XYZ file of C-alpha atoms in Angstrom:
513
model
C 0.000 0.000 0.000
C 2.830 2.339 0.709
C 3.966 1.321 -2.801
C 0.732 2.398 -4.326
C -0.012 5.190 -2.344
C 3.741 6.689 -3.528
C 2.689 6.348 -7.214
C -0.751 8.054 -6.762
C 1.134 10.817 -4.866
C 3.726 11.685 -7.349
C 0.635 11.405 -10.050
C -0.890 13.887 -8.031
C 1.708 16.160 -7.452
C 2.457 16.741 -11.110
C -1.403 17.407 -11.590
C -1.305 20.311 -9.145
C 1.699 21.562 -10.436
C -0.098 21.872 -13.493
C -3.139 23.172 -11.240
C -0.740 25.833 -9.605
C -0.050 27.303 -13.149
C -3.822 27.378 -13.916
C -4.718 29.063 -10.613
C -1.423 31.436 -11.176
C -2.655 32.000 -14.788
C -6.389 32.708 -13.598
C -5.208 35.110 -10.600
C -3.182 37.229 -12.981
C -5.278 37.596 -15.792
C -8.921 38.081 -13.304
C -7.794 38.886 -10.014
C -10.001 38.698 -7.973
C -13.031 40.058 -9.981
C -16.674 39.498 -9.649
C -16.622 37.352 -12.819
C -14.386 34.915 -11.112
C -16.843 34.579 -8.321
C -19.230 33.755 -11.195
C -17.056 30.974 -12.478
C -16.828 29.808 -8.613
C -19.995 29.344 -9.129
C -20.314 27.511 -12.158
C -17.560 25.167 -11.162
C -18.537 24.392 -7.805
C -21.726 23.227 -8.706
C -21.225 20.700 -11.492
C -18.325 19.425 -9.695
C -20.312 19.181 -6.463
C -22.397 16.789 -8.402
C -19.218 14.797 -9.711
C -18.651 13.608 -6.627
C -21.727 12.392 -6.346
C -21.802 10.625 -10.096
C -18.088 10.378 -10.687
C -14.926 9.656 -7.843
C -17.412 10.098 -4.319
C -20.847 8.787 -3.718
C -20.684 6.484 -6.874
C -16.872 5.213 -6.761
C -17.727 4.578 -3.049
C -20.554 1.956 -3.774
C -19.387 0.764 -7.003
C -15.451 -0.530 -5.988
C -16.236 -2.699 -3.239
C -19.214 -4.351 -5.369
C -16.728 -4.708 -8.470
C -13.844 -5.817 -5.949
C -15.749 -8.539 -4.576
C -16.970 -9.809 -8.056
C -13.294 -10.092 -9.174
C -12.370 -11.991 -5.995
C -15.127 -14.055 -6.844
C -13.229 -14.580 -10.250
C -16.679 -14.217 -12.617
C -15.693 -12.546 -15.609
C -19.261 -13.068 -17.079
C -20.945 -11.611 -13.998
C -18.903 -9.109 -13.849
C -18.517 -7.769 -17.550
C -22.695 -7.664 -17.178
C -22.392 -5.700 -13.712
C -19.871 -3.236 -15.997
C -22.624 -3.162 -18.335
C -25.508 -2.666 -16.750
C -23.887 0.006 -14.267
C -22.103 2.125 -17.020
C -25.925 2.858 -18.954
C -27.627 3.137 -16.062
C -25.109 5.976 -14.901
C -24.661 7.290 -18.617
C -28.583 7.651 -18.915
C -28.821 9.792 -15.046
C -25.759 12.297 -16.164
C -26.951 12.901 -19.127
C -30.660 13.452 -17.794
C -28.787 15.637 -14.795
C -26.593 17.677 -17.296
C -29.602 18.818 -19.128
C -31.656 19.552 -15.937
C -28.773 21.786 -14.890
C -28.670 23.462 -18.708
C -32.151 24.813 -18.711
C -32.118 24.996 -15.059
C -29.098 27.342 -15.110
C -30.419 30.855 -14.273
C -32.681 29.951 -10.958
C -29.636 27.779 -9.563
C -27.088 30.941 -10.372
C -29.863 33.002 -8.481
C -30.102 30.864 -5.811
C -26.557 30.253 -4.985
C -25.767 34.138 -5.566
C -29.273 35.260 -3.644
C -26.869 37.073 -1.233
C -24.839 39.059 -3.647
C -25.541 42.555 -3.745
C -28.228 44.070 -6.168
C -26.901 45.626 -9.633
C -24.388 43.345 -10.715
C -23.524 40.709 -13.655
C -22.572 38.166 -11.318
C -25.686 36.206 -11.702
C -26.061 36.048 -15.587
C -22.510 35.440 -15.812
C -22.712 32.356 -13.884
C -26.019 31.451 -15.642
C -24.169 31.474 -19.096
C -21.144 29.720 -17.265
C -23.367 26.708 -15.851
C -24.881 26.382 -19.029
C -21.201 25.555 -20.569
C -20.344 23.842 -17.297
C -23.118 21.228 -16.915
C -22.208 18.971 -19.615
C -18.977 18.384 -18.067
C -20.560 16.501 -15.589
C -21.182 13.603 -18.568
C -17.990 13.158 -19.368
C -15.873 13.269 -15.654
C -18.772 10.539 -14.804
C -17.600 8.302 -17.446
C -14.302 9.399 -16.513
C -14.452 8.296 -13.423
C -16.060 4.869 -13.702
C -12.905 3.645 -16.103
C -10.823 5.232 -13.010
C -12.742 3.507 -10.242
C -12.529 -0.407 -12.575
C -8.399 0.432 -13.019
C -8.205 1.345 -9.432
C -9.747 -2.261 -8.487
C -7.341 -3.673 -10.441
C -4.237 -2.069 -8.619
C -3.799 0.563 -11.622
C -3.563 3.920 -9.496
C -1.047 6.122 -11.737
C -2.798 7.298 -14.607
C -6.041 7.912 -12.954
C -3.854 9.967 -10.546
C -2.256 11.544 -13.662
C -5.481 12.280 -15.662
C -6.176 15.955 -14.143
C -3.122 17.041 -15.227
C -5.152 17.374 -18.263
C -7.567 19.374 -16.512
C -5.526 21.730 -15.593
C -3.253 22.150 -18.875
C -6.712 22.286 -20.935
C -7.899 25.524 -18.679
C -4.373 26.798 -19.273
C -5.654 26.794 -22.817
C -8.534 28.050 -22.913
C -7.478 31.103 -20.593
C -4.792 31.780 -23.255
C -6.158 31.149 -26.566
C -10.073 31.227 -26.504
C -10.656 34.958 -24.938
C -10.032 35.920 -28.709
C -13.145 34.049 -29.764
C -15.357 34.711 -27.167
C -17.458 37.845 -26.160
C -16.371 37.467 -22.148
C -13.209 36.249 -21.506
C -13.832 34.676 -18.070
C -15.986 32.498 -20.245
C -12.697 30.406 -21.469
C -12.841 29.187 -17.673
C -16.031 27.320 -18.728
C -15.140 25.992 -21.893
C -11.762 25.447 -20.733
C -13.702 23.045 -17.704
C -15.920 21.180 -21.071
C -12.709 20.241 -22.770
C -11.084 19.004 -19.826
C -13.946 16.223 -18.714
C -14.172 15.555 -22.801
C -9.981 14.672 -22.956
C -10.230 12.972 -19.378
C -12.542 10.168 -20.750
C -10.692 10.244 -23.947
C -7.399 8.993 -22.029
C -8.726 6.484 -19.562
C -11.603 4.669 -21.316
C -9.375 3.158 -24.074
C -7.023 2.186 -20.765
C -10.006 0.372 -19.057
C -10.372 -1.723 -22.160
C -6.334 -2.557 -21.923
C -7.510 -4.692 -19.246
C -10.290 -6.617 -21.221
C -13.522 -4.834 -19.959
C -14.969 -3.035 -22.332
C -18.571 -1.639 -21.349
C -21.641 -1.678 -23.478
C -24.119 0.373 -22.450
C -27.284 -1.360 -21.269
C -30.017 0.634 -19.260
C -32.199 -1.411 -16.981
C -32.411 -0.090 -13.510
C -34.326 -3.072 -12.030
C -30.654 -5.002 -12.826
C -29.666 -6.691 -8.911
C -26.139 -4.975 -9.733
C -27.379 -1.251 -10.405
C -30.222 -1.662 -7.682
C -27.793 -2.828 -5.618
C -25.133 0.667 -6.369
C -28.033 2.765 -6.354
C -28.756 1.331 -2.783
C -25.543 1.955 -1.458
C -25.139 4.781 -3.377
C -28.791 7.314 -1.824
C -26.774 7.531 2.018
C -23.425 8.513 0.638
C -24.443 11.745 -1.018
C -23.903 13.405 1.931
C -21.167 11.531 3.586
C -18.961 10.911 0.618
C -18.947 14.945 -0.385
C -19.571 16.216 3.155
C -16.428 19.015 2.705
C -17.775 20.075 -1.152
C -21.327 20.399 0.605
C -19.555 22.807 2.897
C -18.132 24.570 0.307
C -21.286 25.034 -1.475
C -22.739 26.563 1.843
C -19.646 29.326 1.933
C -20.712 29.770 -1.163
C -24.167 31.288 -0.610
C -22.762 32.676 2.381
C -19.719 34.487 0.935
C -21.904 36.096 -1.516
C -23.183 38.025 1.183
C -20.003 39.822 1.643
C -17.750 41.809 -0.352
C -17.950 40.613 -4.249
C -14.139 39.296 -3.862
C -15.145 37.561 -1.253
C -15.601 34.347 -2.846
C -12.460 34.518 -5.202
C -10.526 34.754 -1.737
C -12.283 31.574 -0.358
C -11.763 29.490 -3.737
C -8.138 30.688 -3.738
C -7.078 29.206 -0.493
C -9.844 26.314 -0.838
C -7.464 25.066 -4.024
C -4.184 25.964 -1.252
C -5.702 23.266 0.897
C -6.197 21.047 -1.613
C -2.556 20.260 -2.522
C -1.450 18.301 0.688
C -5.554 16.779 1.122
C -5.101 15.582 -3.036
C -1.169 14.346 -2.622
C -1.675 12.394 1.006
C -5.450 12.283 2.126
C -6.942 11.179 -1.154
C -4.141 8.890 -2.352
C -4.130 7.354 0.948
C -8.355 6.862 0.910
C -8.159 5.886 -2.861
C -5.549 3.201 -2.390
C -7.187 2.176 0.992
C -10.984 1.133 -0.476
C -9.832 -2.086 -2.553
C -7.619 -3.352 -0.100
C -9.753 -3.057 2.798
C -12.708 -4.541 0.274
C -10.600 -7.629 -0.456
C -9.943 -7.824 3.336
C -13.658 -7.350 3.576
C -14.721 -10.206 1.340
C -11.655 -12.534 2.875
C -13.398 -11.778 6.370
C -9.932 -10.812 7.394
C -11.161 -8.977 10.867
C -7.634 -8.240 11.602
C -5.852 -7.258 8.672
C -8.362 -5.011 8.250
C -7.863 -3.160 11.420
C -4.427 -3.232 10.640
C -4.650 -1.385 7.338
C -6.931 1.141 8.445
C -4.566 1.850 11.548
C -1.346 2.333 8.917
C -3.919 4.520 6.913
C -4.463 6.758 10.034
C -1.093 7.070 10.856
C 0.319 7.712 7.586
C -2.353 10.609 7.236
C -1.069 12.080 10.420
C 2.070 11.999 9.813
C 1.853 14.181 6.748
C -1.158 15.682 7.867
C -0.344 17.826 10.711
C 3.171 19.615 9.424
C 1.290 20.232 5.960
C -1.706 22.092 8.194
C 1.035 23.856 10.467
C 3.160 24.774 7.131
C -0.004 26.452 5.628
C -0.971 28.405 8.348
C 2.307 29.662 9.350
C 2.691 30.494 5.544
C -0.317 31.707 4.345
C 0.427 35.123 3.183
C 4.066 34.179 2.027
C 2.933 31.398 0.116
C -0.289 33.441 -1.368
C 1.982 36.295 -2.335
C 4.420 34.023 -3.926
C 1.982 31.547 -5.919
C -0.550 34.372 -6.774
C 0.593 38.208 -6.586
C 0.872 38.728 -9.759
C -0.952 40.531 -12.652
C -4.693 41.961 -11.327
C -4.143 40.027 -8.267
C -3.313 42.702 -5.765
C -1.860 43.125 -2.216
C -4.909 43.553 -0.732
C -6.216 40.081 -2.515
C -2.864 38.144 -0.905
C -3.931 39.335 2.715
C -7.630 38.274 2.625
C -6.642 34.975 1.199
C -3.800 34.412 3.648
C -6.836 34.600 6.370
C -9.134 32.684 4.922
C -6.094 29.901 4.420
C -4.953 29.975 8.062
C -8.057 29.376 9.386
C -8.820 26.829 6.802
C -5.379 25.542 8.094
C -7.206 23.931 11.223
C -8.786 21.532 9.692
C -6.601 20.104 7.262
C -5.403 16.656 9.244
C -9.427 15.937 9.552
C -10.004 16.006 5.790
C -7.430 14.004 5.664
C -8.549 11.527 8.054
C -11.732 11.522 6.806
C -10.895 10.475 3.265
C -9.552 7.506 5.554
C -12.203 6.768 8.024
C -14.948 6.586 5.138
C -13.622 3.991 3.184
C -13.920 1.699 6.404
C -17.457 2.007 6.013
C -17.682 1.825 2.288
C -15.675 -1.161 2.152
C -18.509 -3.209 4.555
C -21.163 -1.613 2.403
C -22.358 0.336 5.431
C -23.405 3.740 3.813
C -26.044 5.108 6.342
C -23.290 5.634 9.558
C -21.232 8.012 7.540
C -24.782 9.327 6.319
C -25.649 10.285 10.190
C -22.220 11.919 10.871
C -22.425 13.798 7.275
C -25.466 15.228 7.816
C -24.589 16.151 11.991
C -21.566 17.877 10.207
C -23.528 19.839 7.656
C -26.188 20.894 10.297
C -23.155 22.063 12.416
C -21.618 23.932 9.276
C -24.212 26.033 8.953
C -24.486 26.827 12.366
C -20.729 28.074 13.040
C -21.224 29.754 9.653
C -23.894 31.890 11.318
C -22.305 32.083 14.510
C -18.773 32.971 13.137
C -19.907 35.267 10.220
C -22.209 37.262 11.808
C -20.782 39.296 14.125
C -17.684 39.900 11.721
C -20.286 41.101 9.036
C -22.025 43.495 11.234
C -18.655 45.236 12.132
C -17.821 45.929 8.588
C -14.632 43.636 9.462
C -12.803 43.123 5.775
C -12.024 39.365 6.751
C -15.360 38.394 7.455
C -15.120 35.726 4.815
C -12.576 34.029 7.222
C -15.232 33.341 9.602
C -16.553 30.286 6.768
C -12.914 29.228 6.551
C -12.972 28.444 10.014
C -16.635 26.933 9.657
C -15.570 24.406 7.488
C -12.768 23.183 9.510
C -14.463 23.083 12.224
C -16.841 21.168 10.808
C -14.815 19.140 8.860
C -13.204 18.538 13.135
C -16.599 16.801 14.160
C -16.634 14.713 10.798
C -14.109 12.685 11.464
C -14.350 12.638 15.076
C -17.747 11.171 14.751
C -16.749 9.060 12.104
C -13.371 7.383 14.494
C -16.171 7.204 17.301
C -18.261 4.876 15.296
C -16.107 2.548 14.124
C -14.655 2.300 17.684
C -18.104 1.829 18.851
C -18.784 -0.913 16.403
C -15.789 -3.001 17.171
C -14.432 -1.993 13.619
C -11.356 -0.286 14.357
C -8.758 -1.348 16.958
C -5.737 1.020 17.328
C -2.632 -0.729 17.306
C 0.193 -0.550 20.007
C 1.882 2.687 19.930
C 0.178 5.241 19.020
C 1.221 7.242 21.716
C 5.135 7.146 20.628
C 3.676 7.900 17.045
C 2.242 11.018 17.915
C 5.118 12.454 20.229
C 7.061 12.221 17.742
C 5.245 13.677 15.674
C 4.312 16.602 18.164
C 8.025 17.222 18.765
C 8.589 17.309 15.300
C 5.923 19.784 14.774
C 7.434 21.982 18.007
C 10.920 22.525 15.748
C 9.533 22.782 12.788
C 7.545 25.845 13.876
C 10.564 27.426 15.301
C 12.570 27.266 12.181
C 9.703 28.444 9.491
C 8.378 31.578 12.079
C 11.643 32.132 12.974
C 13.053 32.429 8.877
C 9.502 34.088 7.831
C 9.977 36.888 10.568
C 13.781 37.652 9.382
C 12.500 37.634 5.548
C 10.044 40.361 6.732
C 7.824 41.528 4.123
C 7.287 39.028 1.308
C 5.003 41.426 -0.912
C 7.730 43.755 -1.461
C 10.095 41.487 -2.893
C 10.532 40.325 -6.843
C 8.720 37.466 -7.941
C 11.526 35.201 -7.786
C 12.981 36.627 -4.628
C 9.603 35.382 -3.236
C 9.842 32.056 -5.010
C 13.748 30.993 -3.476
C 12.921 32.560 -0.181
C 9.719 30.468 -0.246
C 11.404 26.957 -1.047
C 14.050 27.951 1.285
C 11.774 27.714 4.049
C 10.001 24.983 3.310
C 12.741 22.920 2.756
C 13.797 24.109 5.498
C 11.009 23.611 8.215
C 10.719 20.075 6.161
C 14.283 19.194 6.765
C 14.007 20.042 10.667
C 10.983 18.192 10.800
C 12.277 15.005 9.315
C 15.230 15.077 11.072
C 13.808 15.893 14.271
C 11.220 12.467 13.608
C 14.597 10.012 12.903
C 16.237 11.521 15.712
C 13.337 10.146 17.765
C 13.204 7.191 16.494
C 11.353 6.341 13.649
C 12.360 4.758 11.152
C 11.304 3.612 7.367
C 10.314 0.394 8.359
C 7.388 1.860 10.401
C 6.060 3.591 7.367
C 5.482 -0.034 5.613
C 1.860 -1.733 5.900
């Protein structure tokens, strides 16, 4: 597993590399503008609903049923499962996607109810979703030829396949403005492209391995009824954090019309260390712990689950310290550039520190929720996704509210710190039931695991507040000033921290399954 895990990581990495030059690209040519909130908008959405269709609600009921058909070794059972599962989920996208077309000006309205009267923010993001929704076809069928080569141990290039993503947007922002009557609308097309090339790579890879899906539409099938049963409880659970989002959404719209461009631009900061460890770790985690499953392998599957915690720790916490001791030197150096001004690099270095919090329980949730998915229990998480959504919206009030009324520019911080909070009492109610169920048995020690890792943290945070404070001010320096000063702290709070964890004893051997 660490094997697999260390492909789908360096997969990953070079995808947000590529997604660092899109967001750098996007920041310089838009800012922070109004029309980028619209394209928030239009993005969020349709991808909200990919992780229902595509890599979370549906991946999360369909691997363990196609894992335990290939332990079973039926190649005819399962090549009709593939069959009957790929047109049922064709048919609902499609059906979905054109919902969302001519449904596209009540759901901009909706999710931008808040935003202040007079604006183009609304029929922008109307003539966005309209280019957006269709995308939502193609990542779905995407993402079922990524969930088959996943059960069958093939992690890299589904782990490389957004690298398209991003490089198509790259495109678009560059050449399509030309073409089209609103430049921000290249964001939108650029999004199209990128689902359309996605399936384009990894369908012809699926049928490398001999499965080769015809479509076949009958929803009364045992295998579809049986997704579609697993599937209904995991809407929630499975995109609990992209619910959240949607909820800062409507909330940030409320504020300042920036507001939400500062939210998505330290939302995709947070992303890099929860996409590298937290979802390589819960994607390689799900067909392992389904063979286990199947095997009735109590034990092992403890086991794995326990190495899946740790190793999520372990990267977690110093990735969730780094941010937040870095946010405005890392937001000046990524972003400040072009239309993105100084004033843009502060309120997104707020909004990323207090998103900060809540990094290592993203990350364990991505963890804890294939435990469940793997038994083909899909109503606990349900309970504990829709405790945390309820809760969201509550600390969202709470924490917004008072900030608002005094006219406070980093209001929009106060749903940062919502959704890590909540994101806090997701996984904490998601560890508590698997303890309570006799799932989950921590191994011997944890407690030396997470000394070590505290002391690690303690040095660490000496060395990066200690170099940050001598740099001084990072928004007065040169682009590349910013960009070795930047590495040179990193490396260097990495460095400390490493060395500080083998001084203490740990060693590679511990980090094997």
């Amino acid at each position: 597993m660490l094997r697999s895990t260390a492909v789908f990581s360096a997969m990953t990495f070079i995808s947000r590399i590529a997604g660092y030059l899109r967001d750098w690209l996007q920041a310089s040519l838009f800012g922070a503008s109004p029309a980028v909130s619209a394209f928030v908008v239009a993005y969020r959405i349709p991808n909200y609903l990919r992780r229902i269709f595509a890599e979370g609600s549906f991946s999360s009921a369909f691997v363990p049923l196609l894992s335990e058909l290939k332990q079973k070794g039926d190649e005819k059972a399962l090549q009709d499962f593939l069959d009957h599962v790929a047109g049922a989920l064709l048919a609902v996208v499609v059906l979905v996607s054109g919902v969302g077309m001519l449904a596209a000006p009540w759901i901009a309205e909706l999710f931008l109810a808040l935003a202040p009267a007079g604006t183009d923010t609304v029929p922008l993001a109307a003539d966005m979703l309209r280019i957006t929704f269709p995308y939502l076809t193609f990542i779905s069928m995407t993402a079922l030829a990524g969930a088959v080569l996943n059960s069958f141990r093939q992690f890299g290039l589904p782990a490389l396949t957004p690298v398209l993503h991003n490089l198509t947007l790259i495109g678009a922002m560059l050449l399509l403005p030309r073409f089209l009557g609103v430049d921000e609308n290249a964001l939108a097309w650029g999004v199209l492209a990128a689902g359309i090339l996605q399936m384009l790579v990894l369908w012809p890879a699926m049928g490398r391995l001999g499965l080769r899906p015809r479509f076949r539409f009958n929803l009364r099938h045992p295998g579809v009824r049986r997704v579609m049963t697993l599937m209904l409880p995991t809407i929630f659970s499975s995109s609990v954090s992209q619910v959240n989002l949607l909820v800062g959404t409507v909330f940030a719209s409320l504020l300042v019309p920036a507001a939400q461009s500062w939210l998505y631009y330290s939302d995709r900061l947070t992303e890099l260390p929860l996409g590298l460890f937290g979802v390589a770790i819960g994607t390689v985690i799900l067909p392992q712990l389904s063979r286990l499953h199947a095997d009735e392998d109590a034990g092992g599957y403890s086991k794995s689950l326990d190495w899946g915690l740790r190793m999520v720790l372990l990267v977690g916490m110093p990735a969730a310290l780094g941010l937040a001791l870095l946010a405005e030197p890392l937001t000046a150096s990524l972003f400040r550039y072009g239309a993105f001004t100084g004033e843009d690099t502060r309120m997104v270095g707020y909004a990323l520190t207090a998103m900060s919090v809540g990094i290592p329980a993203f990350m364990l949730s991505k963890v804890l929720l294939p435990a469940f998915y793997a038994r083909k229990d899909t109503r606990t998480p349900m309970r504990a996704a829709v405790i945390t959504v309820v809760a969201n919206v509550v600390l969202t009030v709470v924490l917004v509210t008072p900030l608002y009324r005094m006219d406070l520019p980093w209001a929009h911080a106060g749903i940062a710190a919502a959704t890590a909070l909540a994101g806090i009492l997701n996984a904490a109610l998601l560890w508590r039931y698997l303890r309570r169920d006799g799932i989950y048995q921590p191994q011997p020690g944890w407690g030396r695991w997470l000394g070590r890792i505290v002391v690690g943290l303690v040095a660490m945070a000496a060395v990066v507040v200690g170099l940050r404070e001598w740099v001084g001010d990072w928004t007065a320096m040169t682009g590349w000033w910013r960009w070795a000063w930047l590495l040179l702290v990193i490396g260097a709070g990495a460095g400390v921290y490493g060395v500080v964890l083998l001084v203490a004893g740990l060693r590679p051997r511990h980090l094997r399954h």
